[in-house]
Amino acid sequence: MNRDLGQLTSDGFDVLILGGGIYGLTAAYEAAQRGLRVALVERRDFGSGTSFNHHKTLHGGLRYLQTADLRRMRESIAERRAFARIAPQLISPQAFVMPTWARLARSRLAMRTAFLADQALAINRNSGVAESHHLPPGRVLSRDEFLAMVPGAQELPVTGGALWHDYKTDEGDRLTLAFALGAARFGAVMANYADAFEPIRDGSRIAGMRVRDAATGDIMDVRARVTVNAAGADAARVMAAFGARRVFPLVKAMNVVTTRKASGPAMALPTKEGRLLVALPWRGRLTIGTSQGLQLCGADDTLVKAGEVNAFLADINSAFPWLALGPDEISLVHRGVVPADVREGKPPALRERAELRDHAADGIEGAVSVVGVKYTTARLMAERTIDLVAHKLDRKIAPSRTAQLPLVAPVRNEESEPAVHDPASAIERITRVYGATAARVLGLHAERPDLGRPLAEGVPVTGAQVLEAVRHEMAMTLEDIVVRRTGLGATGHPGDEIVRQCAALVQQELGWSAERVDDEVSSVRRFYEIGSPVDA
C-alpha cells in the first residue's frame, strides 16, 4: 500500500469513500473486493480516531436481550463469527464475568434465562471457526465460583455470577489497518492525510470531492459516481457540505489503559449510577471502559482534561473498590467522539443504532452517508452500504465475500500455528500478524541483522517493522508508527529513547531534518499527555 495521490486524479471512480476509520475502511474493502473502482481519503491517519479508541472487544450483543432486540443480537453474533473466520490471528477468545444480585433483573434466574436465549440464537456461533477460537456457551456461577474468579468482590452482596465468552483483539490497530491493506490489495486507491474539504457538483448531483494533500498542500479533484460519507464524528459536517442538514448529537467516550498487570477473565460491574464498566486484560495490562460524557460535545472536542479522568477514576473505584486505582497508574486514555442519543431529562447515551442514508431523499444525488456505532458490525454495514452504492450505480456486482475470505492472507492453519505463542518473540508476532508480508519483514532481518533485533529488551518490535510501516503501510508520522503500525506504544509511552531509535530509522529512510525528528518525538510524547487532544 503506497501513497500516490496522483492516482486520485485519474479517470473517475465508481465510489469515493470519505473517512478512514473502521466504517470507511470496511466499505472500501467491500467495494474493491466486489469489483468496483474505489478511492478512499482520510484527513488524518487510518484508524486514528474512534476506531483506535474502542475497547478492543468483538461482542455478540448479549446485552441486547435486555431490550429484546433479537435482530441486533443475531447480527452481532454473525459478525463476531465473521471476524473469527477472516482474522483469527488478530483476535482471541476472552472470558467475561459479572455478578448476579438478589434483584430479579440481574439475578441468577435472569442470567440463566438470558444464556438459554443466547444458546438458541447463537447455535451456529462456531460454524466455520477454527477450534482454537470456539466459544463455549455461557453459564451461571455459584457465589463461591464467582468469588474464586473475582476475589476482590468478597464484600459485595452478590448471589453468584455469570460467565460468557466473546473475542478481544490485542492487535486492534493491525486489525483496522488490515482492511486498508486489503482494500489496496484489491485495487483501491487509498490516501491518508488527505482532506476532502469541498464537494464537486454537477447540478444537484455530488460528483466527487476536492481534496487537499496535507503533506504538500496540493489540491486535486477526485471524481466518483457515488460519494460515501463515512467520516465518523465529522459525518454531519460532510452532510452539510453536501447540502443535507441533519443533526447528529455527539458525546465523548473514554477507556483507560493502566500500568496494572492483568490476566484471566474480564470483569463487568456497575457504577453507583448503574452504568456497566468492563475491566479487561489487554496486552498484559488492565484496561477499563467505557465512560461517556454527561454533556454533548463537538466533533473536534477530543481534549481530555484531568478532571474528566479523575471523574472516570471515581466511577471505576466505585465499581471495583478493591482496585483503588490512582491517576499515576493511567498510561493512556483512549478517547473518541461518538454518536449519541438524547433523552429528555437524562444525560446523553451512546447511540444504539447505525444509520445508512441515501441523500437522494434530501434531493441530492450521488451521495450516501453511513454513521456507525459499533466496531463489531462495521463489516455488515459496509456490505449494506455497497449494496446501496451498486443500486445507485444501476450495476450488478459480485456478491459479498468479506465474511468468509481471509483478511490477512495467508491465514496460517492450526497445524502450522505454534502450540504456545510467546508474546515476547518478535519473529512469532511478525509471522502471526503480518501474514503474507511477514516474509518481506523477516527478509530485512536476514539482510540487515541490526533491523532484526528488538528495539529494546522485552519489546517485540524490530527496526524492520518500522521500515515496513514507512515503505508499505503509508505511515507518515512517528505517531503513526509508534502508536498504530507497530503497537510499540499501544499501552503507553515507550520512552523517548525507544521513540528516538524509531525516528533515527525514519530519518535515514525519508531524509527528515534534525528539527523534524525533534518535532516528531515531541508529538509522540504529547499524544500520551492528559490534556492533549487526540484526533477523532
PDB file of N, CA, C and O in Angstrom, residues 263-299:
ATOM      1  N   SER A 263      -4.584 -10.549  33.848  1.00  0.00           N
ATOM      2  CA  SER A 263      -4.828 -11.752  33.049  1.00  0.00           C
ATOM      3  C   SER A 263      -6.148 -12.335  33.524  1.00  0.00           C
ATOM      4  O   SER A 263      -6.801 -11.803  34.425  1.00  0.00           O
ATOM      5  N   GLY A 264      -6.551 -13.445  32.909  1.00  0.00           N
ATOM      6  CA  GLY A 264      -7.778 -14.098  33.339  1.00  0.00           C
ATOM      7  C   GLY A 264      -9.018 -13.446  32.759  1.00  0.00           C
ATOM      8  O   GLY A 264      -8.967 -12.749  31.747  1.00  0.00           O
ATOM      9  N   PRO A 265     -10.176 -13.659  33.398  1.00  0.00           N
ATOM     10  CA  PRO A 265     -11.429 -13.153  32.832  1.00  0.00           C
ATOM     11  C   PRO A 265     -11.546 -11.639  32.963  1.00  0.00           C
ATOM     12  O   PRO A 265     -10.996 -11.030  33.880  1.00  0.00           O
ATOM     13  N   ALA A 266     -12.269 -11.049  32.026  1.00  0.00           N
ATOM     14  CA  ALA A 266     -12.666  -9.649  32.154  1.00  0.00           C
ATOM     15  C   ALA A 266     -13.803  -9.571  33.166  1.00  0.00           C
ATOM     16  O   ALA A 266     -14.579 -10.515  33.327  1.00  0.00           O
ATOM     17  N   MET A 267     -13.904  -8.427  33.857  1.00  0.00           N
ATOM     18  CA  MET A 267     -14.923  -8.266  34.891  1.00  0.00           C
ATOM     19  C   MET A 267     -15.863  -7.134  34.510  1.00  0.00           C
ATOM     20  O   MET A 267     -15.411  -6.043  34.146  1.00  0.00           O
ATOM     21  N   ALA A 268     -17.161  -7.369  34.594  1.00  0.00           N
ATOM     22  CA  ALA A 268     -18.160  -6.347  34.310  1.00  0.00           C
ATOM     23  C   ALA A 268     -18.936  -6.050  35.582  1.00  0.00           C
ATOM     24  O   ALA A 268     -19.554  -6.948  36.169  1.00  0.00           O
ATOM     25  N   LEU A 269     -18.874  -4.799  36.016  1.00  0.00           N
ATOM     26  CA  LEU A 269     -19.551  -4.399  37.247  1.00  0.00           C
ATOM     27  C   LEU A 269     -20.155  -3.008  37.059  1.00  0.00           C
ATOM     28  O   LEU A 269     -19.605  -2.177  36.323  1.00  0.00           O
ATOM     29  N   PRO A 270     -21.278  -2.725  37.726  1.00  0.00           N
ATOM     30  CA  PRO A 270     -21.923  -1.418  37.566  1.00  0.00           C
ATOM     31  C   PRO A 270     -21.334  -0.372  38.498  1.00  0.00           C
ATOM     32  O   PRO A 270     -20.850  -0.677  39.596  1.00  0.00           O
ATOM     33  N   THR A 271     -21.374   0.886  38.057  1.00  0.00           N
ATOM     34  CA  THR A 271     -21.053   2.009  38.920  1.00  0.00           C
ATOM     35  C   THR A 271     -22.249   2.281  39.838  1.00  0.00           C
ATOM     36  O   THR A 271     -23.297   1.632  39.732  1.00  0.00           O
ATOM     37  N   LYS A 272     -22.110   3.262  40.726  1.00  0.00           N
ATOM     38  CA  LYS A 272     -23.224   3.620  41.613  1.00  0.00           C
ATOM     39  C   LYS A 272     -24.440   4.082  40.823  1.00  0.00           C
ATOM     40  O   LYS A 272     -25.578   3.933  41.263  1.00  0.00           O
ATOM     41  N   GLU A 273     -24.189   4.663  39.642  1.00  0.00           N
ATOM     42  CA  GLU A 273     -25.292   5.143  38.805  1.00  0.00           C
ATOM     43  C   GLU A 273     -25.887   4.022  37.960  1.00  0.00           C
ATOM     44  O   GLU A 273     -26.838   4.241  37.206  1.00  0.00           O
ATOM     45  N   GLY A 274     -25.290   2.814  38.024  1.00  0.00           N
ATOM     46  CA  GLY A 274     -25.839   1.684  37.291  1.00  0.00           C
ATOM     47  C   GLY A 274     -25.227   1.456  35.921  1.00  0.00           C
ATOM     48  O   GLY A 274     -25.641   0.526  35.214  1.00  0.00           O
ATOM     49  N   ARG A 275     -24.267   2.278  35.521  1.00  0.00           N
ATOM     50  CA  ARG A 275     -23.634   2.085  34.214  1.00  0.00           C
ATOM     51  C   ARG A 275     -22.573   0.993  34.318  1.00  0.00           C
ATOM     52  O   ARG A 275     -21.738   1.002  35.217  1.00  0.00           O
ATOM     53  N   LEU A 276     -22.608   0.057  33.398  1.00  0.00           N
ATOM     54  CA  LEU A 276     -21.707  -1.093  33.459  1.00  0.00           C
ATOM     55  C   LEU A 276     -20.329  -0.719  32.921  1.00  0.00           C
ATOM     56  O   LEU A 276     -20.192  -0.148  31.837  1.00  0.00           O
ATOM     57  N   LEU A 277     -19.289  -1.023  33.695  1.00  0.00           N
ATOM     58  CA  LEU A 277     -17.907  -0.869  33.258  1.00  0.00           C
ATOM     59  C   LEU A 277     -17.270  -2.254  33.137  1.00  0.00           C
ATOM     60  O   LEU A 277     -17.612  -3.168  33.895  1.00  0.00           O
ATOM     61  N   VAL A 278     -16.357  -2.384  32.194  1.00  0.00           N
ATOM     62  CA  VAL A 278     -15.676  -3.663  31.974  1.00  0.00           C
ATOM     63  C   VAL A 278     -14.180  -3.469  32.171  1.00  0.00           C
ATOM     64  O   VAL A 278     -13.567  -2.595  31.544  1.00  0.00           O
ATOM     65  N   ALA A 279     -13.594  -4.266  33.067  1.00  0.00           N
ATOM     66  CA  ALA A 279     -12.150  -4.276  33.294  1.00  0.00           C
ATOM     67  C   ALA A 279     -11.580  -5.456  32.514  1.00  0.00           C
ATOM     68  O   ALA A 279     -11.870  -6.614  32.823  1.00  0.00           O
ATOM     69  N   LEU A 280     -10.794  -5.158  31.492  1.00  0.00           N
ATOM     70  CA  LEU A 280     -10.366  -6.144  30.506  1.00  0.00           C
ATOM     71  C   LEU A 280      -8.856  -6.331  30.543  1.00  0.00           C
ATOM     72  O   LEU A 280      -8.114  -5.345  30.478  1.00  0.00           O
ATOM     73  N   PRO A 281      -8.357  -7.572  30.627  1.00  0.00           N
ATOM     74  CA  PRO A 281      -6.912  -7.783  30.465  1.00  0.00           C
ATOM     75  C   PRO A 281      -6.547  -7.658  28.987  1.00  0.00           C
ATOM     76  O   PRO A 281      -7.113  -8.360  28.140  1.00  0.00           O
ATOM     77  N   TRP A 282      -5.624  -6.758  28.684  1.00  0.00           N
ATOM     78  CA  TRP A 282      -5.286  -6.459  27.287  1.00  0.00           C
ATOM     79  C   TRP A 282      -3.790  -6.191  27.193  1.00  0.00           C
ATOM     80  O   TRP A 282      -3.268  -5.324  27.863  1.00  0.00           O
ATOM     81  N   ARG A 283      -3.105  -6.988  26.388  1.00  0.00           N
ATOM     82  CA  ARG A 283      -1.654  -6.886  26.240  1.00  0.00           C
ATOM     83  C   ARG A 283      -0.960  -6.950  27.609  1.00  0.00           C
ATOM     84  O   ARG A 283       0.040  -6.276  27.852  1.00  0.00           O
ATOM     85  N   GLY A 284      -1.508  -7.772  28.499  1.00  0.00           N
ATOM     86  CA  GLY A 284      -0.917  -7.942  29.824  1.00  0.00           C
ATOM     87  C   GLY A 284      -1.233  -6.827  30.797  1.00  0.00           C
ATOM     88  O   GLY A 284      -0.826  -6.884  31.956  1.00  0.00           O
ATOM     89  N   ARG A 285      -1.983  -5.817  30.342  1.00  0.00           N
ATOM     90  CA  ARG A 285      -2.363  -4.687  31.192  1.00  0.00           C
ATOM     91  C   ARG A 285      -3.871  -4.733  31.466  1.00  0.00           C
ATOM     92  O   ARG A 285      -4.632  -5.374  30.741  1.00  0.00           O
ATOM     93  N   LEU A 286      -4.287  -3.992  32.484  1.00  0.00           N
ATOM     94  CA  LEU A 286      -5.704  -3.834  32.780  1.00  0.00           C
ATOM     95  C   LEU A 286      -6.217  -2.584  32.079  1.00  0.00           C
ATOM     96  O   LEU A 286      -5.682  -1.487  32.271  1.00  0.00           O
ATOM     97  N   THR A 287      -7.233  -2.750  31.235  1.00  0.00           N
ATOM     98  CA  THR A 287      -7.911  -1.611  30.625  1.00  0.00           C
ATOM     99  C   THR A 287      -9.353  -1.594  31.117  1.00  0.00           C
ATOM    100  O   THR A 287      -9.934  -2.650  31.384  1.00  0.00           O
ATOM    101  N   ILE A 288      -9.918  -0.401  31.220  1.00  0.00           N
ATOM    102  CA  ILE A 288     -11.263  -0.277  31.776  1.00  0.00           C
ATOM    103  C   ILE A 288     -12.062   0.713  30.933  1.00  0.00           C
ATOM    104  O   ILE A 288     -11.577   1.781  30.569  1.00  0.00           O
ATOM    105  N   GLY A 289     -13.286   0.351  30.606  1.00  0.00           N
ATOM    106  CA  GLY A 289     -14.154   1.229  29.845  1.00  0.00           C
ATOM    107  C   GLY A 289     -15.587   0.703  29.886  1.00  0.00           C
ATOM    108  O   GLY A 289     -15.858  -0.371  30.409  1.00  0.00           O
ATOM    109  N   THR A 290     -16.528   1.439  29.398  1.00  0.00           N
ATOM    110  CA  THR A 290     -16.334   2.721  28.717  1.00  0.00           C
ATOM    111  C   THR A 290     -17.064   3.794  29.516  1.00  0.00           C
ATOM    112  O   THR A 290     -18.192   3.580  29.961  1.00  0.00           O
ATOM    113  N   SER A 291     -16.401   4.939  29.657  1.00  0.00           N
ATOM    114  CA  SER A 291     -17.026   6.108  30.262  1.00  0.00           C
ATOM    115  C   SER A 291     -17.575   6.997  29.160  1.00  0.00           C
ATOM    116  O   SER A 291     -17.049   7.013  28.044  1.00  0.00           O
ATOM    117  N   GLN A 292     -18.598   7.726  29.448  1.00  0.00           N
ATOM    118  CA  GLN A 292     -19.134   8.668  28.468  1.00  0.00           C
ATOM    119  C   GLN A 292     -19.430   9.997  29.137  1.00  0.00           C
ATOM    120  O   GLN A 292     -19.738  10.066  30.321  1.00  0.00           O
ATOM    121  N   GLY A 293     -19.290  11.073  28.350  1.00  0.00           N
ATOM    122  CA  GLY A 293     -19.515  12.396  28.891  1.00  0.00           C
ATOM    123  C   GLY A 293     -20.966  12.639  29.260  1.00  0.00           C
ATOM    124  O   GLY A 293     -21.882  12.008  28.712  1.00  0.00           O
ATOM    125  N   LEU A 294     -21.179  13.564  30.163  1.00  0.00           N
ATOM    126  CA  LEU A 294     -22.534  13.915  30.594  1.00  0.00           C
ATOM    127  C   LEU A 294     -23.126  15.027  29.744  1.00  0.00           C
ATOM    128  O   LEU A 294     -24.318  15.328  29.852  1.00  0.00           O
ATOM    129  N   GLN A 295     -22.277  15.645  28.903  1.00  0.00           N
ATOM    130  CA  GLN A 295     -22.726  16.732  28.044  1.00  0.00           C
ATOM    131  C   GLN A 295     -22.394  16.412  26.594  1.00  0.00           C
ATOM    132  O   GLN A 295     -21.420  15.708  26.313  1.00  0.00           O
ATOM    133  N   LEU A 296     -23.186  16.955  25.679  1.00  0.00           N
ATOM    134  CA  LEU A 296     -22.866  16.813  24.264  1.00  0.00           C
ATOM    135  C   LEU A 296     -21.603  17.590  23.941  1.00  0.00           C
ATOM    136  O   LEU A 296     -21.235  18.538  24.650  1.00  0.00           O
ATOM    137  N   CYS A 297     -20.924  17.194  22.889  1.00  0.00           N
ATOM    138  CA  CYS A 297     -19.669  17.842  22.537  1.00  0.00           C
ATOM    139  C   CYS A 297     -19.584  18.010  21.024  1.00  0.00           C
ATOM    140  O   CYS A 297     -20.441  17.518  20.282  1.00  0.00           O
ATOM    141  N   GLY A 298     -18.557  18.709  20.569  1.00  0.00           N
ATOM    142  CA  GLY A 298     -18.331  18.910  19.150  1.00  0.00           C
ATOM    143  C   GLY A 298     -17.462  17.808  18.568  1.00  0.00           C
ATOM    144  O   GLY A 298     -16.834  17.030  19.290  1.00  0.00           O
ATOM    145  N   ALA A 299     -17.407  17.773  17.239  1.00  0.00           N
ATOM    146  CA  ALA A 299     -16.668  16.715  16.552  1.00  0.00           C
ATOM    147  C   ALA A 299     -15.183  16.741  16.877  1.00  0.00           C
ATOM    148  O   ALA A 299     -14.519  15.697  16.859  1.00  0.00           O
TER     149      ALA A 299
END
